[in-house]
Amino acid sequence: MDLLFEAIFELILEGSFEASRSSKVPKPIRYFLIVLIALVYLLIIGFLFYMGITGLNKNLFAGIILIVFGLLFLILSIIKFRKTYLNRIKKVS
């Protein structure tokens, strides 16, 4: 069952990545997919921060590690977003 959910989620996410970069897909659909992808990443980052902050009470080291992973993931996601979408827009114009 876990494998099935993983395969479906990966198929949807990978399909969204490819469709959001394709110029053949209409702009409203591409923008919706970009927002959907950004929301998934924000959900994961928010979960890491939440678990890190709540984990600080029980285990200080584990809480700090989760917060650092959240920050690292946030920074890398911003870099990837800018590289994939914003720099591409500058080249087209």
Short mmCIF file of N, CA and C in Angstrom, two decimals:
data_model
loop_
_atom_site.label_atom_id
_atom_site.label_comp_id
_atom_site.label_asym_id
_atom_site.label_seq_id
_atom_site.Cartn_x
_atom_site.Cartn_y
_atom_site.Cartn_z
N MET A 1 0.83 -1.19 0.00
CA MET A 1 0.00 0.00 0.00
C MET A 1 0.88 1.26 0.00
N ASP A 2 1.96 1.20 0.78
CA ASP A 2 2.87 2.33 0.85
C ASP A 2 3.53 2.57 -0.51
N LEU A 3 3.89 1.49 -1.17
CA LEU A 3 4.51 1.60 -2.49
C LEU A 3 3.54 2.21 -3.50
N LEU A 4 2.29 1.87 -3.39
CA LEU A 4 1.27 2.41 -4.29
C LEU A 4 1.13 3.92 -4.11
N PHE A 5 1.04 4.37 -2.84
CA PHE A 5 0.93 5.81 -2.58
C PHE A 5 2.19 6.55 -3.03
N GLU A 6 3.34 5.95 -2.81
CA GLU A 6 4.60 6.57 -3.23
C GLU A 6 4.66 6.71 -4.75
N ALA A 7 4.24 5.69 -5.45
CA ALA A 7 4.27 5.73 -6.92
C ALA A 7 3.29 6.77 -7.45
N ILE A 8 2.10 6.83 -6.88
CA ILE A 8 1.10 7.81 -7.33
C ILE A 8 1.58 9.23 -7.05
N PHE A 9 2.10 9.45 -5.84
CA PHE A 9 2.57 10.79 -5.48
C PHE A 9 3.74 11.22 -6.36
N GLU A 10 4.67 10.30 -6.62
CA GLU A 10 5.82 10.63 -7.47
C GLU A 10 5.37 10.91 -8.90
N LEU A 11 4.42 10.14 -9.40
CA LEU A 11 3.91 10.36 -10.75
C LEU A 11 3.25 11.73 -10.87
N ILE A 12 2.45 12.10 -9.89
CA ILE A 12 1.79 13.40 -9.91
C ILE A 12 2.80 14.53 -9.80
N LEU A 13 3.76 14.40 -8.88
CA LEU A 13 4.74 15.46 -8.67
C LEU A 13 5.66 15.61 -9.87
N GLU A 14 6.16 14.51 -10.40
CA GLU A 14 7.04 14.58 -11.57
C GLU A 14 6.29 15.09 -12.80
N GLY A 15 5.06 14.66 -12.96
CA GLY A 15 4.25 15.17 -14.07
C GLY A 15 4.00 16.66 -13.94
N SER A 16 3.80 17.12 -12.73
CA SER A 16 3.60 18.56 -12.49
C SER A 16 4.86 19.34 -12.81
N PHE A 17 6.03 18.80 -12.43
CA PHE A 17 7.29 19.48 -12.75
C PHE A 17 7.46 19.64 -14.25
N GLU A 18 7.25 18.56 -14.97
CA GLU A 18 7.45 18.61 -16.41
C GLU A 18 6.41 19.50 -17.09
N ALA A 19 5.17 19.42 -16.66
CA ALA A 19 4.12 20.22 -17.29
C ALA A 19 4.29 21.71 -16.98
N SER A 20 4.80 22.04 -15.80
CA SER A 20 4.97 23.45 -15.45
C SER A 20 6.11 24.10 -16.23
N ARG A 21 7.02 23.29 -16.76
CA ARG A 21 8.12 23.84 -17.55
C ARG A 21 7.84 23.82 -19.04
N SER A 22 6.81 23.12 -19.47
CA SER A 22 6.52 22.98 -20.88
C SER A 22 5.76 24.20 -21.40
N SER A 23 6.19 24.69 -22.54
CA SER A 23 5.51 25.84 -23.14
C SER A 23 4.24 25.41 -23.88
N LYS A 24 4.03 24.12 -24.07
CA LYS A 24 2.84 23.63 -24.75
C LYS A 24 1.62 23.60 -23.85
N VAL A 25 1.84 23.66 -22.54
CA VAL A 25 0.74 23.66 -21.58
C VAL A 25 0.26 25.11 -21.42
N PRO A 26 -1.05 25.35 -21.40
CA PRO A 26 -1.55 26.72 -21.23
C PRO A 26 -1.06 27.37 -19.93
N LYS A 27 -0.88 28.69 -20.00
CA LYS A 27 -0.31 29.42 -18.86
C LYS A 27 -1.10 29.26 -17.56
N PRO A 28 -2.43 29.35 -17.57
CA PRO A 28 -3.14 29.19 -16.29
C PRO A 28 -2.88 27.84 -15.62
N ILE A 29 -2.78 26.80 -16.42
CA ILE A 29 -2.51 25.48 -15.87
C ILE A 29 -1.09 25.41 -15.35
N ARG A 30 -0.13 25.99 -16.07
CA ARG A 30 1.26 26.02 -15.60
C ARG A 30 1.37 26.77 -14.29
N TYR A 31 0.71 27.92 -14.18
CA TYR A 31 0.78 28.71 -12.95
C TYR A 31 0.14 27.96 -11.78
N PHE A 32 -0.96 27.27 -12.05
CA PHE A 32 -1.59 26.46 -11.01
C PHE A 32 -0.66 25.35 -10.54
N LEU A 33 0.03 24.70 -11.47
CA LEU A 33 0.96 23.64 -11.11
C LEU A 33 2.16 24.18 -10.33
N ILE A 34 2.65 25.35 -10.70
CA ILE A 34 3.76 25.96 -9.96
C ILE A 34 3.34 26.27 -8.53
N VAL A 35 2.13 26.80 -8.36
CA VAL A 35 1.63 27.09 -7.02
C VAL A 35 1.45 25.79 -6.23
N LEU A 36 0.95 24.75 -6.88
CA LEU A 36 0.77 23.46 -6.23
C LEU A 36 2.10 22.88 -5.77
N ILE A 37 3.12 22.95 -6.61
CA ILE A 37 4.45 22.46 -6.25
C ILE A 37 5.02 23.27 -5.09
N ALA A 38 4.87 24.59 -5.15
CA ALA A 38 5.37 25.44 -4.06
C ALA A 38 4.66 25.13 -2.75
N LEU A 39 3.37 24.85 -2.80
CA LEU A 39 2.63 24.51 -1.58
C LEU A 39 3.09 23.18 -0.99
N VAL A 40 3.41 22.22 -1.83
CA VAL A 40 3.91 20.94 -1.33
C VAL A 40 5.24 21.15 -0.61
N TYR A 41 6.13 21.94 -1.22
CA TYR A 41 7.41 22.22 -0.58
C TYR A 41 7.22 23.00 0.72
N LEU A 42 6.33 23.97 0.73
CA LEU A 42 6.08 24.73 1.95
C LEU A 42 5.49 23.85 3.05
N LEU A 43 4.65 22.90 2.67
CA LEU A 43 4.09 21.97 3.64
C LEU A 43 5.19 21.12 4.28
N ILE A 44 6.10 20.63 3.48
CA ILE A 44 7.20 19.81 4.00
C ILE A 44 8.12 20.64 4.89
N ILE A 45 8.46 21.85 4.45
CA ILE A 45 9.33 22.72 5.24
C ILE A 45 8.65 23.12 6.54
N GLY A 46 7.37 23.45 6.47
CA GLY A 46 6.63 23.79 7.68
C GLY A 46 6.57 22.63 8.65
N PHE A 47 6.40 21.41 8.14
CA PHE A 47 6.39 20.23 9.00
C PHE A 47 7.73 20.04 9.68
N LEU A 48 8.83 20.26 8.94
CA LEU A 48 10.16 20.15 9.56
C LEU A 48 10.34 21.17 10.67
N PHE A 49 9.93 22.41 10.43
CA PHE A 49 10.04 23.43 11.46
C PHE A 49 9.16 23.10 12.67
N TYR A 50 7.95 22.66 12.41
CA TYR A 50 7.03 22.32 13.50
C TYR A 50 7.60 21.18 14.36
N MET A 51 8.09 20.14 13.70
CA MET A 51 8.65 19.02 14.44
C MET A 51 9.93 19.44 15.17
N GLY A 52 10.71 20.33 14.59
CA GLY A 52 11.91 20.81 15.25
C GLY A 52 11.60 21.63 16.49
N ILE A 53 10.61 22.50 16.39
CA ILE A 53 10.25 23.36 17.53
C ILE A 53 9.62 22.53 18.64
N THR A 54 8.74 21.61 18.28
CA THR A 54 8.14 20.77 19.32
C THR A 54 9.15 19.77 19.88
N GLY A 55 10.13 19.40 19.10
CA GLY A 55 11.15 18.47 19.56
C GLY A 55 12.19 19.10 20.46
N LEU A 56 12.25 20.43 20.47
CA LEU A 56 13.22 21.10 21.35
C LEU A 56 12.95 20.80 22.82
N ASN A 57 11.70 20.58 23.19
CA ASN A 57 11.36 20.29 24.58
C ASN A 57 11.88 18.93 25.03
N LYS A 58 11.81 17.94 24.15
CA LYS A 58 12.20 16.59 24.53
C LYS A 58 13.69 16.32 24.30
N ASN A 59 14.19 16.74 23.15
CA ASN A 59 15.58 16.49 22.81
C ASN A 59 16.12 17.72 22.09
N LEU A 60 16.97 18.47 22.73
CA LEU A 60 17.47 19.72 22.18
C LEU A 60 18.24 19.50 20.88
N PHE A 61 19.09 18.49 20.86
CA PHE A 61 19.91 18.24 19.68
C PHE A 61 19.06 17.86 18.47
N ALA A 62 18.10 16.98 18.67
CA ALA A 62 17.23 16.55 17.56
C ALA A 62 16.38 17.71 17.05
N GLY A 63 15.90 18.56 17.95
CA GLY A 63 15.13 19.73 17.53
C GLY A 63 15.95 20.69 16.70
N ILE A 64 17.18 20.93 17.13
CA ILE A 64 18.06 21.83 16.37
C ILE A 64 18.38 21.24 15.01
N ILE A 65 18.62 19.94 14.94
CA ILE A 65 18.91 19.28 13.66
C ILE A 65 17.73 19.42 12.71
N LEU A 66 16.51 19.21 13.20
CA LEU A 66 15.33 19.34 12.34
C LEU A 66 15.14 20.78 11.85
N ILE A 67 15.40 21.75 12.71
CA ILE A 67 15.28 23.15 12.29
C ILE A 67 16.34 23.49 11.26
N VAL A 68 17.56 22.98 11.44
CA VAL A 68 18.63 23.22 10.46
C VAL A 68 18.28 22.57 9.13
N PHE A 69 17.74 21.35 9.17
CA PHE A 69 17.30 20.70 7.92
C PHE A 69 16.19 21.51 7.25
N GLY A 70 15.28 22.05 8.03
CA GLY A 70 14.22 22.89 7.48
C GLY A 70 14.78 24.13 6.81
N LEU A 71 15.74 24.78 7.47
CA LEU A 71 16.37 25.97 6.88
C LEU A 71 17.13 25.62 5.61
N LEU A 72 17.88 24.51 5.66
CA LEU A 72 18.63 24.08 4.48
C LEU A 72 17.69 23.76 3.32
N PHE A 73 16.62 23.05 3.62
CA PHE A 73 15.64 22.71 2.59
C PHE A 73 14.97 23.96 2.02
N LEU A 74 14.69 24.94 2.88
CA LEU A 74 14.10 26.19 2.43
C LEU A 74 15.04 26.94 1.49
N ILE A 75 16.30 27.04 1.87
CA ILE A 75 17.29 27.75 1.04
C ILE A 75 17.47 27.04 -0.29
N LEU A 76 17.63 25.73 -0.27
CA LEU A 76 17.81 24.99 -1.51
C LEU A 76 16.57 25.03 -2.40
N SER A 77 15.40 25.06 -1.81
CA SER A 77 14.16 25.16 -2.59
C SER A 77 14.05 26.51 -3.28
N ILE A 78 14.42 27.56 -2.57
CA ILE A 78 14.40 28.90 -3.17
C ILE A 78 15.38 28.98 -4.33
N ILE A 79 16.57 28.44 -4.15
CA ILE A 79 17.57 28.45 -5.22
C ILE A 79 17.07 27.68 -6.43
N LYS A 80 16.49 26.51 -6.19
CA LYS A 80 15.98 25.69 -7.30
C LYS A 80 14.82 26.38 -8.02
N PHE A 81 13.92 27.01 -7.25
CA PHE A 81 12.79 27.72 -7.86
C PHE A 81 13.29 28.86 -8.74
N ARG A 82 14.23 29.64 -8.22
CA ARG A 82 14.76 30.77 -9.01
C ARG A 82 15.47 30.27 -10.26
N LYS A 83 16.22 29.18 -10.13
CA LYS A 83 16.95 28.64 -11.26
C LYS A 83 16.01 28.08 -12.32
N THR A 84 14.97 27.41 -11.89
CA THR A 84 14.05 26.75 -12.83
C THR A 84 13.09 27.72 -13.49
N TYR A 85 12.47 28.60 -12.71
CA TYR A 85 11.39 29.42 -13.25
C TYR A 85 11.78 30.87 -13.52
N LEU A 86 12.45 31.52 -12.60
CA LEU A 86 12.71 32.95 -12.77
C LEU A 86 13.81 33.23 -13.78
N ASN A 87 14.87 32.45 -13.78
CA ASN A 87 15.94 32.67 -14.75
C ASN A 87 15.48 32.32 -16.16
N ARG A 88 14.57 31.37 -16.29
CA ARG A 88 14.03 30.99 -17.59
C ARG A 88 13.21 32.13 -18.17
N ILE A 89 12.47 32.83 -17.34
CA ILE A 89 11.66 33.96 -17.79
C ILE A 89 12.56 35.08 -18.32
N LYS A 90 13.68 35.33 -17.67
CA LYS A 90 14.60 36.37 -18.12
C LYS A 90 15.20 36.04 -19.47
N LYS A 91 15.48 34.76 -19.74
CA LYS A 91 16.06 34.37 -21.01
C LYS A 91 15.07 34.51 -22.16
N VAL A 92 13.80 34.25 -21.90
CA VAL A 92 12.77 34.34 -22.94
C VAL A 92 12.51 35.77 -23.34
N SER A 93 12.50 36.69 -22.37
CA SER A 93 12.16 38.10 -22.64
C SER A 93 13.18 38.80 -23.48
#
